[in-house]
Coordinates of C-alpha atoms and ligand atoms in Angstrom, one line a residue:
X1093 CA -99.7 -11.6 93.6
X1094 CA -99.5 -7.8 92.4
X1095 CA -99.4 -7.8 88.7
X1096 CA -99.4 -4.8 86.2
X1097 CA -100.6 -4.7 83.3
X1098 CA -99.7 -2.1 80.8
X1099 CA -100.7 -0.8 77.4
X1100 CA -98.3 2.2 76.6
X1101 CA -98.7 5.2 75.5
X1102 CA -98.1 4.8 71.3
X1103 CA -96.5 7.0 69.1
X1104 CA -96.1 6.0 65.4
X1105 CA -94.2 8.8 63.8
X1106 CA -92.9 7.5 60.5
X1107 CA -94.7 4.1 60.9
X1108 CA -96.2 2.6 58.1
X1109 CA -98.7 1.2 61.0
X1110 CA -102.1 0.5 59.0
X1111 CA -104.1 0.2 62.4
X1112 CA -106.5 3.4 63.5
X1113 CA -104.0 5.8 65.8
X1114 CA -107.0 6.6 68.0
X1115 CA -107.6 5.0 71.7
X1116 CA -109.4 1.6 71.6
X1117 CA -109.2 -0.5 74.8
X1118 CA -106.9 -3.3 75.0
X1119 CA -109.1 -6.4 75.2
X1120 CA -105.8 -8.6 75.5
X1121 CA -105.0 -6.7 78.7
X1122 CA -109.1 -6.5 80.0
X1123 CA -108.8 -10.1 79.1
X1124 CA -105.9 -11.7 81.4
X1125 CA -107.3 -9.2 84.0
X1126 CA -110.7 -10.9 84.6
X1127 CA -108.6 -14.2 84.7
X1128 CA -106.5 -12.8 87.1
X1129 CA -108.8 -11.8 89.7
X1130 CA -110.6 -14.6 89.2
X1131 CA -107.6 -16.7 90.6
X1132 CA -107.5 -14.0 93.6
X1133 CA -104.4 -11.4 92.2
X1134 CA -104.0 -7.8 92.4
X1135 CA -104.0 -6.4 89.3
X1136 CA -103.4 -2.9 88.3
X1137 CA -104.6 -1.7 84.3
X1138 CA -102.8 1.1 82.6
X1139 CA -103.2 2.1 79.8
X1140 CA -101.9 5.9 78.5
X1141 CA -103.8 6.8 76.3
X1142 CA -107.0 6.3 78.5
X1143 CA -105.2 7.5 81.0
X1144 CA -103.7 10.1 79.7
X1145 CA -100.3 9.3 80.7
X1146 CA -96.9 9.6 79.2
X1147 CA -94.8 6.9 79.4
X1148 CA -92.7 8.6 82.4
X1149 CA -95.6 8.7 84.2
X1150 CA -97.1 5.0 83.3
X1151 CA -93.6 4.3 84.7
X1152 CA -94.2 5.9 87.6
X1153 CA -97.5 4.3 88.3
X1154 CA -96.8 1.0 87.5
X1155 CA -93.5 1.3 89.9
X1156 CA -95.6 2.9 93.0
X1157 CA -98.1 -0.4 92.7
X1158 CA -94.8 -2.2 93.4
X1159 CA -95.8 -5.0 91.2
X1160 CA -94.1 -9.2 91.3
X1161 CA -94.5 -8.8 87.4
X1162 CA -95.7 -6.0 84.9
X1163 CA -97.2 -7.1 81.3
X1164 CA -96.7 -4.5 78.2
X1165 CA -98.5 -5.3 75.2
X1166 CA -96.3 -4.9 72.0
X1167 CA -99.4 -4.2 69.7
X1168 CA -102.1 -0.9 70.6
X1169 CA -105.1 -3.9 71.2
X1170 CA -106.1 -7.2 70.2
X1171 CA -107.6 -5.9 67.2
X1172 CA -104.6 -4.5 65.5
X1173 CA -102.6 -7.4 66.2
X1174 CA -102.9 -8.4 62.2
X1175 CA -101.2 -5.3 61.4
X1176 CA -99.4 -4.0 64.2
X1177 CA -96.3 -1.4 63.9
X1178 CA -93.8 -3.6 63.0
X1179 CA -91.3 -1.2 65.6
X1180 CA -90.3 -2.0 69.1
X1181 CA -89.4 1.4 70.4
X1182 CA -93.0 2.4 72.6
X1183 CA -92.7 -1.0 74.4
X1184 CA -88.7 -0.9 74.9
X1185 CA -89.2 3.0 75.8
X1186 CA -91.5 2.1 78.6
X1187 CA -89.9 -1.0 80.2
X1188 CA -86.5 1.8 80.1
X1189 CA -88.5 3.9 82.2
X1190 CA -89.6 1.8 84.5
X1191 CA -86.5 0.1 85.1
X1192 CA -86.5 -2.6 86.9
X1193 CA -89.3 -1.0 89.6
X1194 CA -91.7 -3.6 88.1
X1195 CA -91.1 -7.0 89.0
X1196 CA -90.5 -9.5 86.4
X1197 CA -91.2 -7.9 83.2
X1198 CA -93.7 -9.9 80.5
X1199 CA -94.2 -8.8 76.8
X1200 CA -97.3 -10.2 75.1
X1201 CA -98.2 -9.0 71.7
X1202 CA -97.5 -10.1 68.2
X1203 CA -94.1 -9.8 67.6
X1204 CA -93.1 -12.2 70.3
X1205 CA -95.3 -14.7 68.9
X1206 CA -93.5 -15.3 66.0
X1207 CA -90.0 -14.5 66.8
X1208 CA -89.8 -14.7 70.7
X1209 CA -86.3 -14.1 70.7
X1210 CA -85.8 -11.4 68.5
X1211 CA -88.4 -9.6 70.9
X1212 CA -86.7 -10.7 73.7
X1213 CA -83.2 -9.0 73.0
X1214 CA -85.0 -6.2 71.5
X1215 CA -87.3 -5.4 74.0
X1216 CA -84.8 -6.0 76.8
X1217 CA -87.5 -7.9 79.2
X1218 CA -87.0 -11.1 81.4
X1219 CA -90.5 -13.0 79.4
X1220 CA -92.2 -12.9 76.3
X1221 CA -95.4 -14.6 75.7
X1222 CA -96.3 -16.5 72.4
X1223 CA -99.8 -16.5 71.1
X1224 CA -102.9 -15.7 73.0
X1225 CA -101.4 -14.1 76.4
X1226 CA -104.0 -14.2 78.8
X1227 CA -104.1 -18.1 80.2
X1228 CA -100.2 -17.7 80.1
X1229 CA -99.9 -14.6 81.7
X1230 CA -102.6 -16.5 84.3
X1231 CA -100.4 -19.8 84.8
X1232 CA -97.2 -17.2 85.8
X1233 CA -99.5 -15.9 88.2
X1234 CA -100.6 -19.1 89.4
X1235 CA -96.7 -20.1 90.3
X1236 CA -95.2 -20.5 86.7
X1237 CA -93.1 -17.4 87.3
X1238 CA -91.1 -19.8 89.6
X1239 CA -90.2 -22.2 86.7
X1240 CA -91.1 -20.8 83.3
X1241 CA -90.0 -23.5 81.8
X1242 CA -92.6 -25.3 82.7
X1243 CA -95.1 -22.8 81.4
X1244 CA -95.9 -23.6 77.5
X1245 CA -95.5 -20.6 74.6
X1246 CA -92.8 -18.6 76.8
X1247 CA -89.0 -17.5 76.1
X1248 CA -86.9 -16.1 78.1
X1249 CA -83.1 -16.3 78.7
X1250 CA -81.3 -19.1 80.9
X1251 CA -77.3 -19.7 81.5
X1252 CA -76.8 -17.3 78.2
X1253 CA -79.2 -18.7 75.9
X1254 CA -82.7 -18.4 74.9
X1255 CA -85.3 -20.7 75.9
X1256 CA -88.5 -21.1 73.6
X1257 CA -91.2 -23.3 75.8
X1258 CA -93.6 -24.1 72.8
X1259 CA -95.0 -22.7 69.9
X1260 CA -97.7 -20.1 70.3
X1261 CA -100.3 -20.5 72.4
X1262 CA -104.2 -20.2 72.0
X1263 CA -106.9 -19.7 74.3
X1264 CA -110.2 -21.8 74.9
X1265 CA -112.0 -18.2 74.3
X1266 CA -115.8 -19.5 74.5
X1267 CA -115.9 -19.3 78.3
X1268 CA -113.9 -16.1 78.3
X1269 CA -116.0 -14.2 81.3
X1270 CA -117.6 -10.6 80.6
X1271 CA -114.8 -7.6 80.4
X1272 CA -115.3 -4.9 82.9
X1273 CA -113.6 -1.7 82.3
X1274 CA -113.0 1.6 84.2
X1275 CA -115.7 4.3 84.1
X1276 CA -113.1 6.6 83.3
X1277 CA -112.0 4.9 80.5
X1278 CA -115.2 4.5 78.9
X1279 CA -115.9 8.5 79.7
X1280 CA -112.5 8.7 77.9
X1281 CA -113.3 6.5 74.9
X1282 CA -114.6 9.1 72.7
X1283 CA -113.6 7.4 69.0
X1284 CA -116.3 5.1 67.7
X1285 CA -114.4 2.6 65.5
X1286 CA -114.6 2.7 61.7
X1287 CA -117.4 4.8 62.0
X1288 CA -118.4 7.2 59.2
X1289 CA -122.1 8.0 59.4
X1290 CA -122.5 10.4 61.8
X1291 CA -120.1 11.9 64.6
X1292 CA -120.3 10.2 68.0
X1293 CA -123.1 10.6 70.4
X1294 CA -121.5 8.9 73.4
X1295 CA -118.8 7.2 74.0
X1296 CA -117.4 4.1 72.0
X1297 CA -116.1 0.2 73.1
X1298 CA -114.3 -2.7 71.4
X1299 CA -116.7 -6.2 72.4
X1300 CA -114.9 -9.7 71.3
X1301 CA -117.9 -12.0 69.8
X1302 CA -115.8 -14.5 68.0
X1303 CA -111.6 -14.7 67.6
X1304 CA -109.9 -16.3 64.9
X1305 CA -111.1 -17.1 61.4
X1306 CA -111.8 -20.4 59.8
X1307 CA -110.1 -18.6 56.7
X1308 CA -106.3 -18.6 55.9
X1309 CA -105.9 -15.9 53.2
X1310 CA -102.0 -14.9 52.4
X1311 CA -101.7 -11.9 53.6
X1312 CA -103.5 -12.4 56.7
X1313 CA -101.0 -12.4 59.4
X1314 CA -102.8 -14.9 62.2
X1315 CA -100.8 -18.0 62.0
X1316 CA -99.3 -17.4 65.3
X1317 CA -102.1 -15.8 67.0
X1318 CA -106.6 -15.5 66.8
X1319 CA -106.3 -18.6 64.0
X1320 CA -108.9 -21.0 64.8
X1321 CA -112.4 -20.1 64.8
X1322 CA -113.8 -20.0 67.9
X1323 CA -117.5 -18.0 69.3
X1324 CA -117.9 -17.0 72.9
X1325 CA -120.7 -18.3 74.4
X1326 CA -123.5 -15.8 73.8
X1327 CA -124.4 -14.4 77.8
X1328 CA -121.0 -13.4 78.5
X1329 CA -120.9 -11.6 75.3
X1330 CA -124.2 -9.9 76.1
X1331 CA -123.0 -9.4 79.8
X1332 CA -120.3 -7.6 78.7
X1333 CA -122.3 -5.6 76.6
X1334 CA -124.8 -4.8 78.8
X1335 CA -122.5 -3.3 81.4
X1336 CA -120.7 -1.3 78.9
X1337 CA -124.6 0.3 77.3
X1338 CA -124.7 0.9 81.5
X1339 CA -121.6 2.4 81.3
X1340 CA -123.0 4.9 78.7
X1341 CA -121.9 3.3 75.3
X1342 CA -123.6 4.2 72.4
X1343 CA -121.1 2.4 70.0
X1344 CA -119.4 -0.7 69.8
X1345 CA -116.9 -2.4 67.4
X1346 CA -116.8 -5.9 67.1
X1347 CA -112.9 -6.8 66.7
X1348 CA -113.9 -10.2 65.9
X1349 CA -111.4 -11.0 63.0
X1350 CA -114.6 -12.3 60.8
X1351 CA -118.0 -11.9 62.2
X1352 CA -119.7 -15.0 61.1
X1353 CA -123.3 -14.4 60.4
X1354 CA -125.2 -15.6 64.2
X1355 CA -128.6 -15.3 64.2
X1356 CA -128.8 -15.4 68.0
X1357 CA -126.4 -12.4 68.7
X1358 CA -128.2 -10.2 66.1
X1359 CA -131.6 -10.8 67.5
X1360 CA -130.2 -10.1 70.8
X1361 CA -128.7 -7.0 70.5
X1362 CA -131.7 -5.9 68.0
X1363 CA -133.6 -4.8 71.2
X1364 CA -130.4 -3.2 72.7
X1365 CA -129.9 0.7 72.3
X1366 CA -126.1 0.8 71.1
X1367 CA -124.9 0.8 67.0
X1368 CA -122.1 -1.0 66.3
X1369 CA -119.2 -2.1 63.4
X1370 CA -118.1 -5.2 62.1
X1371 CA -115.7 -6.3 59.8
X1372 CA -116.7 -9.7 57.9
X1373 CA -116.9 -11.3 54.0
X1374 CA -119.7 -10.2 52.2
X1375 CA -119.7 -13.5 50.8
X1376 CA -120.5 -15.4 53.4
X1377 CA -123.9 -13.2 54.1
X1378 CA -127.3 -14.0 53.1
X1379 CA -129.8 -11.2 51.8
X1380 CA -132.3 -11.8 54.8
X1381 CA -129.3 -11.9 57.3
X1382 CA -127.4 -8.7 55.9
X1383 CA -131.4 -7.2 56.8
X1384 CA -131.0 -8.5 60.1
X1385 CA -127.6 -7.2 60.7
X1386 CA -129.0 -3.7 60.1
X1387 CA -131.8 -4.0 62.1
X1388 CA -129.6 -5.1 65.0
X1389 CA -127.8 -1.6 64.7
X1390 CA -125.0 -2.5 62.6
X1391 CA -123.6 0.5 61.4
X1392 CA -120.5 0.1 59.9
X1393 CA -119.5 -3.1 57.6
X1394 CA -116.0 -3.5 56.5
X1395 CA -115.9 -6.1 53.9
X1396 CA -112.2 -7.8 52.7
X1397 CA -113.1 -8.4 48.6
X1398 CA -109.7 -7.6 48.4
X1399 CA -109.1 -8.2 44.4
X1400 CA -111.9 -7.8 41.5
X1401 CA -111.0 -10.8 39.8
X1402 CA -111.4 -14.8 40.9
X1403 CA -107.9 -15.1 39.4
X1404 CA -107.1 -12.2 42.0
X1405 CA -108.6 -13.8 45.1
X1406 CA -107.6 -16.9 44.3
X1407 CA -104.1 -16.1 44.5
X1408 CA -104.5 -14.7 48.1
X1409 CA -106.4 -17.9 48.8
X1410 CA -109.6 -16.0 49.5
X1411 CA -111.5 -19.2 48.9
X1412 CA -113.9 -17.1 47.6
X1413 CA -117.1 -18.6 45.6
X1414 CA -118.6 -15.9 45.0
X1415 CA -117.9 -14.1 41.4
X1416 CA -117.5 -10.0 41.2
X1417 CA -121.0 -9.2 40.2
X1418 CA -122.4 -11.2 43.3
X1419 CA -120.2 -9.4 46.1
X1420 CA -120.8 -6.2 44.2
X1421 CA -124.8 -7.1 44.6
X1422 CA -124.2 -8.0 48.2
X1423 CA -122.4 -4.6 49.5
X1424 CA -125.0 -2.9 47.6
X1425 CA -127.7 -5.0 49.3
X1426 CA -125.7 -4.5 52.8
X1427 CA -126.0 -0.8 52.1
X1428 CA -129.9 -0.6 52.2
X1429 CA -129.8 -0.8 55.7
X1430 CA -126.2 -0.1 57.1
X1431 CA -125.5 3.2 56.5
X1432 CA -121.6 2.8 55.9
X1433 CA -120.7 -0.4 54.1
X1434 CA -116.4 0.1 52.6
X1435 CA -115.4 -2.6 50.3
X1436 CA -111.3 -3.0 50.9
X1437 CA -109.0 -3.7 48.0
X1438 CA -105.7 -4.9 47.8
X1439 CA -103.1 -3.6 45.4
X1440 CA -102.2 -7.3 43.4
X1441 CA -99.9 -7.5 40.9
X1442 CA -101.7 -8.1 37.2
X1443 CA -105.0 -6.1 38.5
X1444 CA -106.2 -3.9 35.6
X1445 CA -106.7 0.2 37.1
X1446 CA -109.3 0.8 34.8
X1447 CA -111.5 -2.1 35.7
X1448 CA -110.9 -1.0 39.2
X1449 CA -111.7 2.6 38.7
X1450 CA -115.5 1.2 37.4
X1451 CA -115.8 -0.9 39.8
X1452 CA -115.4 1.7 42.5
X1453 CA -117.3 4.3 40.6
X1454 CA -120.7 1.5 40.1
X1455 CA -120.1 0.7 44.2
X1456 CA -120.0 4.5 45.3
X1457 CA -122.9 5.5 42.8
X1458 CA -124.6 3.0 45.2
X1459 CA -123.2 4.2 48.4
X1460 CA -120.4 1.8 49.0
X1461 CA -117.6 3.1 49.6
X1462 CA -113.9 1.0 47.7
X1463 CA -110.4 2.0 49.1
X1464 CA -107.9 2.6 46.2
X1465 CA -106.3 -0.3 46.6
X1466 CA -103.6 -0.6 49.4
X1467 CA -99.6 -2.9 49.1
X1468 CA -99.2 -5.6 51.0
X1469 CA -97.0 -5.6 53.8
X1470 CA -95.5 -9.2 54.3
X1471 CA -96.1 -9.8 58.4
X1472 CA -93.6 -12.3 59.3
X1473 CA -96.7 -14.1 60.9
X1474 CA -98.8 -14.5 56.9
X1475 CA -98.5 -17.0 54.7
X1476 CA -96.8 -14.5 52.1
X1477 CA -94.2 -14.0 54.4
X1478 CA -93.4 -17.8 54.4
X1479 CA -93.8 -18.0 50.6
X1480 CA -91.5 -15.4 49.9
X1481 CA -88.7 -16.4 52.6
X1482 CA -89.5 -19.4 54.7
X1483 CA -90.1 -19.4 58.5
X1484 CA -89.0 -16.1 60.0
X1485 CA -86.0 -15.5 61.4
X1486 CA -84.2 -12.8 63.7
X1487 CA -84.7 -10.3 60.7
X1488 CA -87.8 -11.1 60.0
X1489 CA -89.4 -7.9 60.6
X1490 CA -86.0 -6.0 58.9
X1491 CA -86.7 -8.5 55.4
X1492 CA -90.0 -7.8 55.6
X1493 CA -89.8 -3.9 56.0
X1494 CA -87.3 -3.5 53.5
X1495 CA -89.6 -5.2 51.1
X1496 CA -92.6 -3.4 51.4
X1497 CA -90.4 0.1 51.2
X1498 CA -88.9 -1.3 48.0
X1499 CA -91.9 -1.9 46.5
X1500 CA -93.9 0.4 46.2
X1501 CA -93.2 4.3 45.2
X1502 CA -95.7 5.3 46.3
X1503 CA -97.9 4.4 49.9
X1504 CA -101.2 4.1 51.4
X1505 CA -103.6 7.0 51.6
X1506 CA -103.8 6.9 55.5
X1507 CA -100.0 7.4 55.2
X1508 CA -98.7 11.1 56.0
X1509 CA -95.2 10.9 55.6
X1510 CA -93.0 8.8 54.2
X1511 CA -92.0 5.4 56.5
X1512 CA -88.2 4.8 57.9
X1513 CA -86.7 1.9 57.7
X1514 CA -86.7 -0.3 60.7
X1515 CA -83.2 -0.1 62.1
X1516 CA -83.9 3.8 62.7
X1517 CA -87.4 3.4 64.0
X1518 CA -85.6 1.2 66.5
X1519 CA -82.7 2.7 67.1
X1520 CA -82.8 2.6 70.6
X1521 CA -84.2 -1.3 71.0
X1522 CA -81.4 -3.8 71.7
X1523 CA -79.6 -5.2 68.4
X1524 CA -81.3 -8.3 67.8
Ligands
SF4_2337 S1 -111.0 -13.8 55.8 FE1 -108.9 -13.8 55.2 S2 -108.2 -11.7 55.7 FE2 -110.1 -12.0 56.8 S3 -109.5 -12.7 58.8 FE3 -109.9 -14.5 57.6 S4 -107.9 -15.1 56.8 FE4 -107.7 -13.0 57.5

């Protein structure tokens, strides 16, 4: 089978999208492509940014392949799928311009894993993928495009309703094989991820060590997607990474959602010539290991503490035992031999500015750098989204928007302009 698969070219005017706006690749598409050929299908990657296409000409691409089925990711990559844009329109926009030149048309991403139907009338598509996408989007492949209701974590429509096969779905993961990506992409991948120390000296790659988190923290918005732990097995994660240092990368970023402290991959990749980021708990690191993790290369460490007080992180059920003073001695231990360690805060009600403000000015003097603290934005997919309303619904994503505009006056410092509300970000997606 000829199958597409598509990552479109993003735009995020008036957004309040909290993911990085530069090109990453999109491991969820690499991901279901190594699956795919593996089973024997033709498989066509686009994505526009590395290609440098607009979404006209993705359109255009994608139609002259004359794909059975095209696949558009609703999120930028797997590793903003915790905080994607909430809007629809750079999916909708694409699958408008192709028409219906592509075959049966698949969206896998975030939004359709926690209200598939919403996403369904919105994006205007024939399936939408819950969960995990890439041993779905394999069983379609291998036949289930013929009766999707036999293929688990799908909706689509049928006789004028909506047909949900299953909750989300998630991958085995550990045996995922190596990714391979286009040379030109990687010549193209210029950003190195969350990278501060110096500018880059080749090009940059996302690598998946480990997905999910054994954590469940409230404003984390995994229940529907990357939730349970699980680590790939070491050589494909090495194999992957040795063809991207071939490849000429310099840089990677580890999108893992918490990378666990692993002896094994650190003494590995200590005698490999590529830097690269993680994103972790401080707490959960060891002096002697935080000195490995710098003499593996680790150049970037970006550490959720989240609030400054155990009355703070226990009401975001950080399961944190760690007290300030210890995570504070940590970063600062982290920093000795990472060059750019960022401790992120979270704006929570009853936090006192003042002990904030000294806690950022002892972690800077040190190095470290502390975000001024940032609002919470309720994902339908988080536990504070079911606090606060129960299990989403078709306006999930509007309640949730209008909450977080509501509630703060004032927004995030990687925020330009001021956010719209959802119905006009989406004006052109179907009503839901
Ligand atoms: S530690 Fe908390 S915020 Fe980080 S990935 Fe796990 S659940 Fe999410």
């Amino acid at each position: 089978m000829r199958i597409a698969l598509v990552n479109p070219t993003w735009t995020f005017t008036q957004s309040i999208y909290f993911g990085c706006r530069e090109a990453h690749l999109p491991i969820e598409l690499g991901a279901c492509k190594v699956l795919l050929e593996a089973a024997g299908h033709e498989v066509l990657m686009r994505d526009g940014a590395l290609d440098g296409l607009g979404l006209d000409a993705l359109a255009e691409e994608v139609a002259a392949f004359r794909p059975a089925m095209t696949v558009v990711t609703t999120a930028p990559t797997y590793l903003f799928w915790r905080c994607a844009q909430p809007e629809l329109r750079v999916p909708r926009a694409f699958l408008e311009a192709l028409g219906d030149r592509g075959g049966t048309t698949v969206a896998v991403g975030p939004h359709g894993s926690v209200t598939p139907e919403t996403t369904l009338a919105k994006l205007g598509c024939d399936l939408v993928v819950r969960g995990e996408c890439e041993e779905v989007v394999a069983a379609l492949a291998a036949g289930g495009l013929a009766a999707p209701a036999r293929v688990p974590s799908l909706a689509f429509r049928e006789e004028g309703a909506i047909t949900v096969t299953g909750g989300p779905a998630a991958t085995h993961f550990t045996d995922l094989p190596a990714l391979a990506w286009p040379d030109g992409w990687i010549a193209r991948h210029h950003h190195h991820h969350h990278r501060f120390d110096r500018a880059p000296d080749g090009p940059g790659a996302e690598v998946e060590a480990s997905r999910g988190c054994p954590y469940s923290c409230t404003f984390c918005a995994k229940i529907d997607f990357r939730d349970t732990y699980r680590r790939r097995e070491l050589p494909l994660v090495l194999a992957e990474i040795d063809r991207l240092i071939a490849q000429g990368v310099t840089y990677i970023y580890f999108i893992d959602e918490i990378f666990l402290p692993q002896k094994p991959l650190l003494e590995a990749l200590v005698g490999r010539e590529v830097a690269f980021g993680v994103q972790t708990r401080i707490d959960l690191w060891k002096p002697d290991m935080l000195d490995l993790l710098g003499r593996a290369g680790c150049v970037s460490i970006e550490a959720g503490v989240e609030s400054l007080t155990e009355e703070g992180r226990a009401l975001l059920d950080k399961n944190c035992r760690a007290s300030t003073d210890d995570l504070a001695e940590r970063l600062i231990h982290a920093r000795r031999s990472v060059p750019f360690v960022q401790a992120n805060l979270i704006k929570v009600a009853g936090d006192d500015p003042d002990l904030v403000a000294a806690w950022r000015d002892r972690l800077r003097a040190a190095g470290v750098w502390a975000n001024d603290p940032v609002p919470l934005y309720p994902y339908p997919s988080s536990p504070d989204y079911r606090r606060l309303w129960g299990a989403p619904d078709g306006q999930a994503w509007e309640r949730a928007h209008a909450h977080y505009l509501a509630q703060f006056d004032r927004f995030s410092e990687i925020q330009e302009e001021r956010p719209a509300p959802l119905t006009e970000l989406e004006s052109a997606c179907c009503p839901a």
